[in-house]
Tab-separated table of C-alpha atoms in Angstrom:
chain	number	residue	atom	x	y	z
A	1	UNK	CA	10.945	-0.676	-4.112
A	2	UNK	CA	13.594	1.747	-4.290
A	3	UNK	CA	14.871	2.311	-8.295
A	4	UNK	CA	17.321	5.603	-8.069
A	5	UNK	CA	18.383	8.145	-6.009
A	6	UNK	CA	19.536	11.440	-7.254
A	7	UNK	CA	20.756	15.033	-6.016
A	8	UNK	CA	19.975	18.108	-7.166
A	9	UNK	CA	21.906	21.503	-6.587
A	10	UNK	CA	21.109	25.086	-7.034
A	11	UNK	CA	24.324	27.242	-6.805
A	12	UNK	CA	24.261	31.154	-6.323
A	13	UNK	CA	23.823	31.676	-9.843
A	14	UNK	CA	20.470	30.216	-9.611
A	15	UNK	CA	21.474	27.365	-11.761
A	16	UNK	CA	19.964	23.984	-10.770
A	17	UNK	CA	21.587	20.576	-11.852
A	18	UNK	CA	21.471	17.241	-11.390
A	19	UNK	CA	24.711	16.535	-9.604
A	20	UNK	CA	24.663	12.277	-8.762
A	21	UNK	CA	22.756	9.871	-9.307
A	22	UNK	CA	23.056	6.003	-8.490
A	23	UNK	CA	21.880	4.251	-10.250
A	24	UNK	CA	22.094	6.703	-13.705
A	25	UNK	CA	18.825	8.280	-14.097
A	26	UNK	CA	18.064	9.088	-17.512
A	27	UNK	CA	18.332	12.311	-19.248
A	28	UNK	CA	14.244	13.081	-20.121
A	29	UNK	CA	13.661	12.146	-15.911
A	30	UNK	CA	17.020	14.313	-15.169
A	31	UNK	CA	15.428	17.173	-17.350
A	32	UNK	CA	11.510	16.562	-15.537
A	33	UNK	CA	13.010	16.355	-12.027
A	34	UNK	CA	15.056	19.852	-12.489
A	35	UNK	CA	11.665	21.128	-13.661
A	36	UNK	CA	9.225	19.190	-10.831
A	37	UNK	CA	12.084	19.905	-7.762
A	38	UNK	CA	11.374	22.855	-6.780
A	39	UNK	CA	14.346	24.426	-6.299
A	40	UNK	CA	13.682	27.460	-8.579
A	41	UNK	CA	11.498	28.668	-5.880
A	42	UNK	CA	13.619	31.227	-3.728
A	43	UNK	CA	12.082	30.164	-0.465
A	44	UNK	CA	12.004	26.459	-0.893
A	45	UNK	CA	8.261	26.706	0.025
A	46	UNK	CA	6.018	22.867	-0.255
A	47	UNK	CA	9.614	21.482	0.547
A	48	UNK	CA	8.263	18.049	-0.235
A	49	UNK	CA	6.424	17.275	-3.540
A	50	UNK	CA	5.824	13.615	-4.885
A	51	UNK	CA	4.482	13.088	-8.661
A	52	UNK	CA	5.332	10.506	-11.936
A	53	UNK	CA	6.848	9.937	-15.271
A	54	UNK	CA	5.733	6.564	-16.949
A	55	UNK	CA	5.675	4.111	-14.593
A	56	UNK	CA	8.257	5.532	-12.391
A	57	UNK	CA	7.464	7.667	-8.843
A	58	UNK	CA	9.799	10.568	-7.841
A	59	UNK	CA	9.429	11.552	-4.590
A	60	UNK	CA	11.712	14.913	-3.569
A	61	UNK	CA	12.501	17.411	-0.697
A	62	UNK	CA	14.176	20.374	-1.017
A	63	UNK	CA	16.405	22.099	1.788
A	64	UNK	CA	18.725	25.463	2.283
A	65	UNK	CA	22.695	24.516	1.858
A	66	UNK	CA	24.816	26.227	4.640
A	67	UNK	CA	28.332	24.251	4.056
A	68	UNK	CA	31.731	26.141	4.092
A	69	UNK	CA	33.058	23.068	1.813
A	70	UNK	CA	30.391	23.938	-1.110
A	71	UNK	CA	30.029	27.623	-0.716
A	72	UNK	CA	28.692	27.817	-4.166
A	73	UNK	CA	25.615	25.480	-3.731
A	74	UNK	CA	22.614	27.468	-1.180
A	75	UNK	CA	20.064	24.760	-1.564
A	76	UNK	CA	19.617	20.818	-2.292
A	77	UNK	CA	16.996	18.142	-3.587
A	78	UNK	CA	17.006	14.867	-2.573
A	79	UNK	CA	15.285	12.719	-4.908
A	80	UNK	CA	13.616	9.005	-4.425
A	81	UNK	CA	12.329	7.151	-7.526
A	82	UNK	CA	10.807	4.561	-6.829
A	83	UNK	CA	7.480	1.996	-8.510
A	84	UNK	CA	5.620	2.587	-5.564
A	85	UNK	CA	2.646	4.570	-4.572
A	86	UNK	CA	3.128	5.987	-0.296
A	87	UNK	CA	3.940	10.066	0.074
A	88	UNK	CA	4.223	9.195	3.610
A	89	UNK	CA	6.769	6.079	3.941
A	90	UNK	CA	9.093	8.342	1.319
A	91	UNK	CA	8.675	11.273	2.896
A	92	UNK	CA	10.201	9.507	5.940
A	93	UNK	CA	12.866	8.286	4.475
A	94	UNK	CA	14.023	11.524	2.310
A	95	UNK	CA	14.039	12.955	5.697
A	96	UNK	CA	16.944	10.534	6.832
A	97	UNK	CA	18.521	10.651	3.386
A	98	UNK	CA	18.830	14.720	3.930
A	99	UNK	CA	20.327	14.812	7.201
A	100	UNK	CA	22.911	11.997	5.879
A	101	UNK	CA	23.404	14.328	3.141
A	102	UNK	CA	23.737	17.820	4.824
A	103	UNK	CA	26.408	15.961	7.119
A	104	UNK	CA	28.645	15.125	4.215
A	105	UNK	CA	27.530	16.892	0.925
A	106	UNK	CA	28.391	14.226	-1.715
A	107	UNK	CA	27.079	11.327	-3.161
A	108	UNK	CA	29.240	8.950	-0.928
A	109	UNK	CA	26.424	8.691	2.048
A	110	UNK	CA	23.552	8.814	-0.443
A	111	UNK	CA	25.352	5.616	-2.659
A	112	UNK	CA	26.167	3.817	1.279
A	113	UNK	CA	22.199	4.141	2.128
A	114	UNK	CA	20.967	3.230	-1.405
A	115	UNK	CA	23.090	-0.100	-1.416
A	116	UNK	CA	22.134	-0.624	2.457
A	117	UNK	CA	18.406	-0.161	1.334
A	118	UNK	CA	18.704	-2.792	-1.417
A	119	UNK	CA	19.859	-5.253	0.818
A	120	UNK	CA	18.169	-4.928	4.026
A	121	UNK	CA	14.769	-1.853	3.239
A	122	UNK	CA	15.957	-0.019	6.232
A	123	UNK	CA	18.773	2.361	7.048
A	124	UNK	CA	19.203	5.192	9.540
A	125	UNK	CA	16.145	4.256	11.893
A	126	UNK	CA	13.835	4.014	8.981
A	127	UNK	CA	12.210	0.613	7.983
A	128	UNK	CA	10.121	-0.188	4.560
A	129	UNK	CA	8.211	-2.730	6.565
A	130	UNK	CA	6.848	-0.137	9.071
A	131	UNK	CA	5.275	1.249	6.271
A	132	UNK	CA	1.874	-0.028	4.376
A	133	UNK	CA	1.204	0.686	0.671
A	134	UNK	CA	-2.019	0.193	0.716
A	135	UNK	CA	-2.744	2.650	3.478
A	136	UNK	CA	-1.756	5.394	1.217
A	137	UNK	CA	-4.752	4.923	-1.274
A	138	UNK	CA	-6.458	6.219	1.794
A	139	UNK	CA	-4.705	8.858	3.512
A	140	UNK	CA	-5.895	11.652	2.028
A	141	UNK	CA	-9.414	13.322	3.021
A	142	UNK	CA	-12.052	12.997	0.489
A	143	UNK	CA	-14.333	14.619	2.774
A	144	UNK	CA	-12.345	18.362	2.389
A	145	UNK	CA	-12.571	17.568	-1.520
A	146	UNK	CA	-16.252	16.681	-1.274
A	147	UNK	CA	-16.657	20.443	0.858
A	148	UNK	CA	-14.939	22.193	-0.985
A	149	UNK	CA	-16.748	21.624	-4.668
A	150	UNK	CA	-20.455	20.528	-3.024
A	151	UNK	CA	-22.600	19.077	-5.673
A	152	UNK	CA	-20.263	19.253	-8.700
A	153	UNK	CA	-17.976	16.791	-7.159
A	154	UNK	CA	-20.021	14.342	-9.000
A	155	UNK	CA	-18.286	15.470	-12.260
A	156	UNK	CA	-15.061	13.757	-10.664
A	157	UNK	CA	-16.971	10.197	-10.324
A	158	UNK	CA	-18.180	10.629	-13.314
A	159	UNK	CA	-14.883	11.271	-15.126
A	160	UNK	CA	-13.009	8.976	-12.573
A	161	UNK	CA	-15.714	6.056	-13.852
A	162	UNK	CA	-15.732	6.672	-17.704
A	163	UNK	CA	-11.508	6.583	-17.532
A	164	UNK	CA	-11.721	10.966	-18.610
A	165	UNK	CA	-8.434	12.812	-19.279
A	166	UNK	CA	-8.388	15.132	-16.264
A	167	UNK	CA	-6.157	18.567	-15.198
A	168	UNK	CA	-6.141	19.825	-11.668
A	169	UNK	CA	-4.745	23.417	-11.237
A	170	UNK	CA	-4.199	24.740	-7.791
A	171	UNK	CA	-1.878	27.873	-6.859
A	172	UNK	CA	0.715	25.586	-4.950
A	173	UNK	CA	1.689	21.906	-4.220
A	174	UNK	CA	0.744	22.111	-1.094
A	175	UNK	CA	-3.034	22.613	-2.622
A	176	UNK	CA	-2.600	20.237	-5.183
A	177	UNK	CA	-1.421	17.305	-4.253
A	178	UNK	CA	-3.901	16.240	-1.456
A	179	UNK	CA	-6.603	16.839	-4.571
A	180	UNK	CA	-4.727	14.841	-6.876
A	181	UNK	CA	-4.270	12.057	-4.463
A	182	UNK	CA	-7.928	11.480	-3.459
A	183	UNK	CA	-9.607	11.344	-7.057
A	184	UNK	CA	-9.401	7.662	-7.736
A	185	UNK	CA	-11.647	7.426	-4.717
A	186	UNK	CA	-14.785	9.012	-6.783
A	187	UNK	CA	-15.739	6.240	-8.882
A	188	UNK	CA	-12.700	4.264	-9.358
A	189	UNK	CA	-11.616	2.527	-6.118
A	190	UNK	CA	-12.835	-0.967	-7.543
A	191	UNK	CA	-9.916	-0.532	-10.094
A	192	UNK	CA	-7.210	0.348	-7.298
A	193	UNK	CA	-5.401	2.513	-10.098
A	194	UNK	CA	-3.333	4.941	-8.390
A	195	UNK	CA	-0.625	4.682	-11.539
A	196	UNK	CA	-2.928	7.187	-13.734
A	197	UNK	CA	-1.892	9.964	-11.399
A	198	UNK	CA	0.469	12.845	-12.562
A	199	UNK	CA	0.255	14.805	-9.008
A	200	UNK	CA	2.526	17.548	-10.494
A	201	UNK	CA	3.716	18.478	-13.913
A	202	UNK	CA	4.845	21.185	-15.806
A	203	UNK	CA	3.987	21.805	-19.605
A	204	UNK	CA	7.423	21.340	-20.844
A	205	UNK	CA	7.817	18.055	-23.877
A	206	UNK	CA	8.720	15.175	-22.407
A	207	UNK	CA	5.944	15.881	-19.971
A	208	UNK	CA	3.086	16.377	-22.432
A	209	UNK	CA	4.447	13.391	-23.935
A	210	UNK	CA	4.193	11.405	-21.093
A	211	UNK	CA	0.509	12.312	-20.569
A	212	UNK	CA	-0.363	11.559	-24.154
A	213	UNK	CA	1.348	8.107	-23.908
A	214	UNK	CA	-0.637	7.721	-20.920
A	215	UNK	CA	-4.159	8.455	-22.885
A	216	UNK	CA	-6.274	8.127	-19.312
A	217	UNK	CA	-4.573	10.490	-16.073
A	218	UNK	CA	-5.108	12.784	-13.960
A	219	UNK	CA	-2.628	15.788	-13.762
A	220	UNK	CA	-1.770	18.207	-11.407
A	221	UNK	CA	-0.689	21.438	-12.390
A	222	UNK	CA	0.491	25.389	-11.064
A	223	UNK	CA	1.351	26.909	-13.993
A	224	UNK	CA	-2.147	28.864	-14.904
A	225	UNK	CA	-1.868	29.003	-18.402
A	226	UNK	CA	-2.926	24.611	-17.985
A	227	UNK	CA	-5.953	26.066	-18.971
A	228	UNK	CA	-6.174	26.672	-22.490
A	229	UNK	CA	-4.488	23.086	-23.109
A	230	UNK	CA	-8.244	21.824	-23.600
A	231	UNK	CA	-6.606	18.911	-25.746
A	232	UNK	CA	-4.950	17.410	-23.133
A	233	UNK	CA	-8.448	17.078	-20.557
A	234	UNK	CA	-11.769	15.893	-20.582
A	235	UNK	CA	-12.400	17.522	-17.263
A	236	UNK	CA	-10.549	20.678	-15.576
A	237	UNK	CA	-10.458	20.668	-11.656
A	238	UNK	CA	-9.775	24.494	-10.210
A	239	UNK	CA	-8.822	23.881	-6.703
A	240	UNK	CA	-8.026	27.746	-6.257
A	241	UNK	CA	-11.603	28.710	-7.152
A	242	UNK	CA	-13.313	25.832	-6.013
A	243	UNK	CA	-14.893	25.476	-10.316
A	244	UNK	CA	-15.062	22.623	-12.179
A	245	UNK	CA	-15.340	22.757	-16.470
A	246	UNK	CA	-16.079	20.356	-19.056
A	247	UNK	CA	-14.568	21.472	-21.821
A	248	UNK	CA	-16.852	22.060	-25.408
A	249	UNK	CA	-15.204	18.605	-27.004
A	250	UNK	CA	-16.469	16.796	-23.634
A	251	UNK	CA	-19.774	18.106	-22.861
A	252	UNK	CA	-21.422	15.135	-25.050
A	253	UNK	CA	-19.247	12.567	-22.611
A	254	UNK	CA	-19.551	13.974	-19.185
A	255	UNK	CA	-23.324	14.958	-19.619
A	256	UNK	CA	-25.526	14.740	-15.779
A	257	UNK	CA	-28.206	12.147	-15.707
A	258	UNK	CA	-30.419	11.815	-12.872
A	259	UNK	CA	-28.206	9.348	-11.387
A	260	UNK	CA	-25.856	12.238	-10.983
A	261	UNK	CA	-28.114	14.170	-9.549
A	262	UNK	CA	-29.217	11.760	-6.420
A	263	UNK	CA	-25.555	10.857	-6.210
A	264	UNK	CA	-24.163	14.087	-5.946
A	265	UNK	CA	-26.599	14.587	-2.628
A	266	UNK	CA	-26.089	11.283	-1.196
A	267	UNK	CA	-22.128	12.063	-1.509
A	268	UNK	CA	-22.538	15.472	-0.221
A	269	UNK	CA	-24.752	14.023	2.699
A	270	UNK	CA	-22.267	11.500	3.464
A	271	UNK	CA	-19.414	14.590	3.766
A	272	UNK	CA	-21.747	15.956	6.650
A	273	UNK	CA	-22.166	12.780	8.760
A	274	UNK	CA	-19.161	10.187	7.790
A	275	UNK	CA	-15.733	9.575	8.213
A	276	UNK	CA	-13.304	9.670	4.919
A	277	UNK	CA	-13.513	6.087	5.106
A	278	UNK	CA	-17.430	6.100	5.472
A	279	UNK	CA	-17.329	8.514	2.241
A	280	UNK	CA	-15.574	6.058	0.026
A	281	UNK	CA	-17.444	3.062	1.659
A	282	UNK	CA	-20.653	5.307	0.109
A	283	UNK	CA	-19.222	5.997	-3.079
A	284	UNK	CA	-17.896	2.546	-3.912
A	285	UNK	CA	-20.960	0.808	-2.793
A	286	UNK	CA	-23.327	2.923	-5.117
A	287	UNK	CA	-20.491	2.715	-7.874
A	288	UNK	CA	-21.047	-1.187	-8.159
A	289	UNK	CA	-24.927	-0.817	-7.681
A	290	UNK	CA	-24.477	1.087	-11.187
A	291	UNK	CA	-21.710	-1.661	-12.392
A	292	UNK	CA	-24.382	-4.354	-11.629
A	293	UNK	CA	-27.551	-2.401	-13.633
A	294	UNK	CA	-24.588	-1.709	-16.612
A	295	UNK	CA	-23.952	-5.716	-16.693
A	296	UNK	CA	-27.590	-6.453	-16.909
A	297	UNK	CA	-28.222	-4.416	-19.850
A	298	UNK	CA	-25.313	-5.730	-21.362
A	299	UNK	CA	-26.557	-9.273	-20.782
A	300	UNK	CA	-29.941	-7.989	-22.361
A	301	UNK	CA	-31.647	-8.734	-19.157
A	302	UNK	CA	-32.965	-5.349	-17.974
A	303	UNK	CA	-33.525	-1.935	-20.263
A	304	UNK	CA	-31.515	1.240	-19.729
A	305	UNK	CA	-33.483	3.706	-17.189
A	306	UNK	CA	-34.655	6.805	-19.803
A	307	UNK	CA	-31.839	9.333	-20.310
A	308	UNK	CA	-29.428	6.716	-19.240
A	309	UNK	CA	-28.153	4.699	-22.233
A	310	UNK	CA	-25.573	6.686	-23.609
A	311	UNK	CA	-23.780	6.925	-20.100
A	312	UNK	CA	-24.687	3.171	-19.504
A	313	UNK	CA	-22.869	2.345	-22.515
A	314	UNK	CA	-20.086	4.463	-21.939
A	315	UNK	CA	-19.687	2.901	-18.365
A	316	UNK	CA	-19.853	-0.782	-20.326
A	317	UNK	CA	-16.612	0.420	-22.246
A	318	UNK	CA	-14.784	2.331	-19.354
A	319	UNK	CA	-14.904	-1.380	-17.479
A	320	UNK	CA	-14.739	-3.509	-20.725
A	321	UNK	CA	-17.941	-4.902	-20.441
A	322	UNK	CA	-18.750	-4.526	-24.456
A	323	UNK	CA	-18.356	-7.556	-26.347
């Protein structure tokens, strides 16, 4: 469940710290949440932003500070880590966790709810059991996704299936992070991975680092100059402009067969008459029709289809099918 909770202040200098933590978060996710918060934005705009380091979750919502006991502090994050994938249940409960906090601006209510929450998963009207994980890996719309890049959104199964590095810029969070959350629905629901997702980083050490450790991900990014870090993606996702690239090193790798082709118009057909869930239902289903052709070439049973054995093969490793 719950691993940490941590504050961070921004005082009128424009300064933003890590004030408490319980238990001790550790320097590198300290330095990453400062970074990730938000609270370097003056209006406090996409108050609540969710992404990863290593296996860890960090979940955080950012509010104005209007207390005559801390006159120096004019804004606060509330941060949840956590090993759990659900925006939603911790967006609930940062909710509580704020109003506890802007009633007594210290750690003392935050370390009361943290201890209550490791013994009984509720506090303040909020209740972990209320809340279903596995609801999450489907509560973003795949269908505004599939609309918004038409045919090309094939490129994202593709690079979803073969385990691609992949970098997702949009403007804002608010833009990204509904992307980000959906892509393990093109061509990788079978594996139920939501861990490879970085919904939100910046391009600061630790969290290059973190990527490279994590050789297969998909990361979300605003800062524009993303871009020209072509070593770090196999794929790059432009929500702004609606584009998708394969970069020169990746062209070989993420080449279109005709399989593509008919898939990209059966998934754009199913964004004009399905439900999200109908969409994925499409998606998954033709995903293991392709899984099942892979296994019988591998067993030597059936031939490739022409133009189809280098991605064939390359599907064979992505799912460890190679012996």
């Amino acid at each position: 469940g719950i691993t940490a909770l941590g504050v961070l202040e921004r005082d009128i200098n424009e300064d933003v710290m890590l004030t408490w933590s319980y238990p001790a978060i550790t320097q590198t996710m300290g330095q990453v949440l400062v970074g990730r918060c938000g609270l370097d934005d003056k209006k406090l705009s996409d108050a609540y932003r969710w992404s990863k380091l290593g296996s860890t979750w960090h979940y955080m919502m950012t509010a104005p500070v209007k207390n005559n006991k801390h006159p120096r502090v004019n804004a606060v994050c509330i941060a949840c880590l956590s090993d759990q994938f659900n925006p939603e249940k911790f967006k609930a409960l940062l909710l509580v966790l704020l109003k506890m906090y802007t009633s007594e601006p210290s750690g003392t209510p935050l370390l009361k709810a943290y201890l209550t929450l490791f013994r009984t998963a509720e506090v303040g009207g909020w209740a972990d059991r209320k809340f279903d994980n596995r609801r999450a890996l489907i509560a973003g719309s795949i269908k505004s996704v599939v609309k918004a890049f038409g045919p090309s959104c094939v490129l994202l199964w593709s690079a979803m299936l073969l385990k691609k590095r992949i970098f997702v810029y949009a403007e804002s969070v608010a833009e990204l992070l509904p992307v980000v959350r959906v892509l393990p629905l093109f061509g990788s629901w079978h594996r139920q991975n939501w861990g490879l997702l970085r919904p939100f980083v910046g391009l600061t050490a630790p969290e290059l680092k973190d990527l490279t450790s994590a050789s297969v991900y998909v990361a979300g990014c605003t800062d524009s100059r993303c871009s020209s870090k072509t070593e770090y993606f196999d794929l790059f996702v432009d929500v702004t402009t609606a584009k998708i690239t394969i970069p020169e090193h990746a062209k070989v790798g993420m080449a279109v067969t005709g399989f593509h082709k008919s898939l990209a118009s059966t998934i754009v057909k199913a964004a004009d008459k399905e439900t999200d869930q109908g969409i994925i239902k499409v998606i998954a289903l033709k995903t293991k029709e392709l899984i099942a052709v892979v296994k019988q070439v591998q067993a030597q049973s059936a031939s490739a289809p022409a133009g189809m054995e280098r991605f064939l093969a390359d599907v064979a490793v992505a799912e460890g099918l190679t012996s």
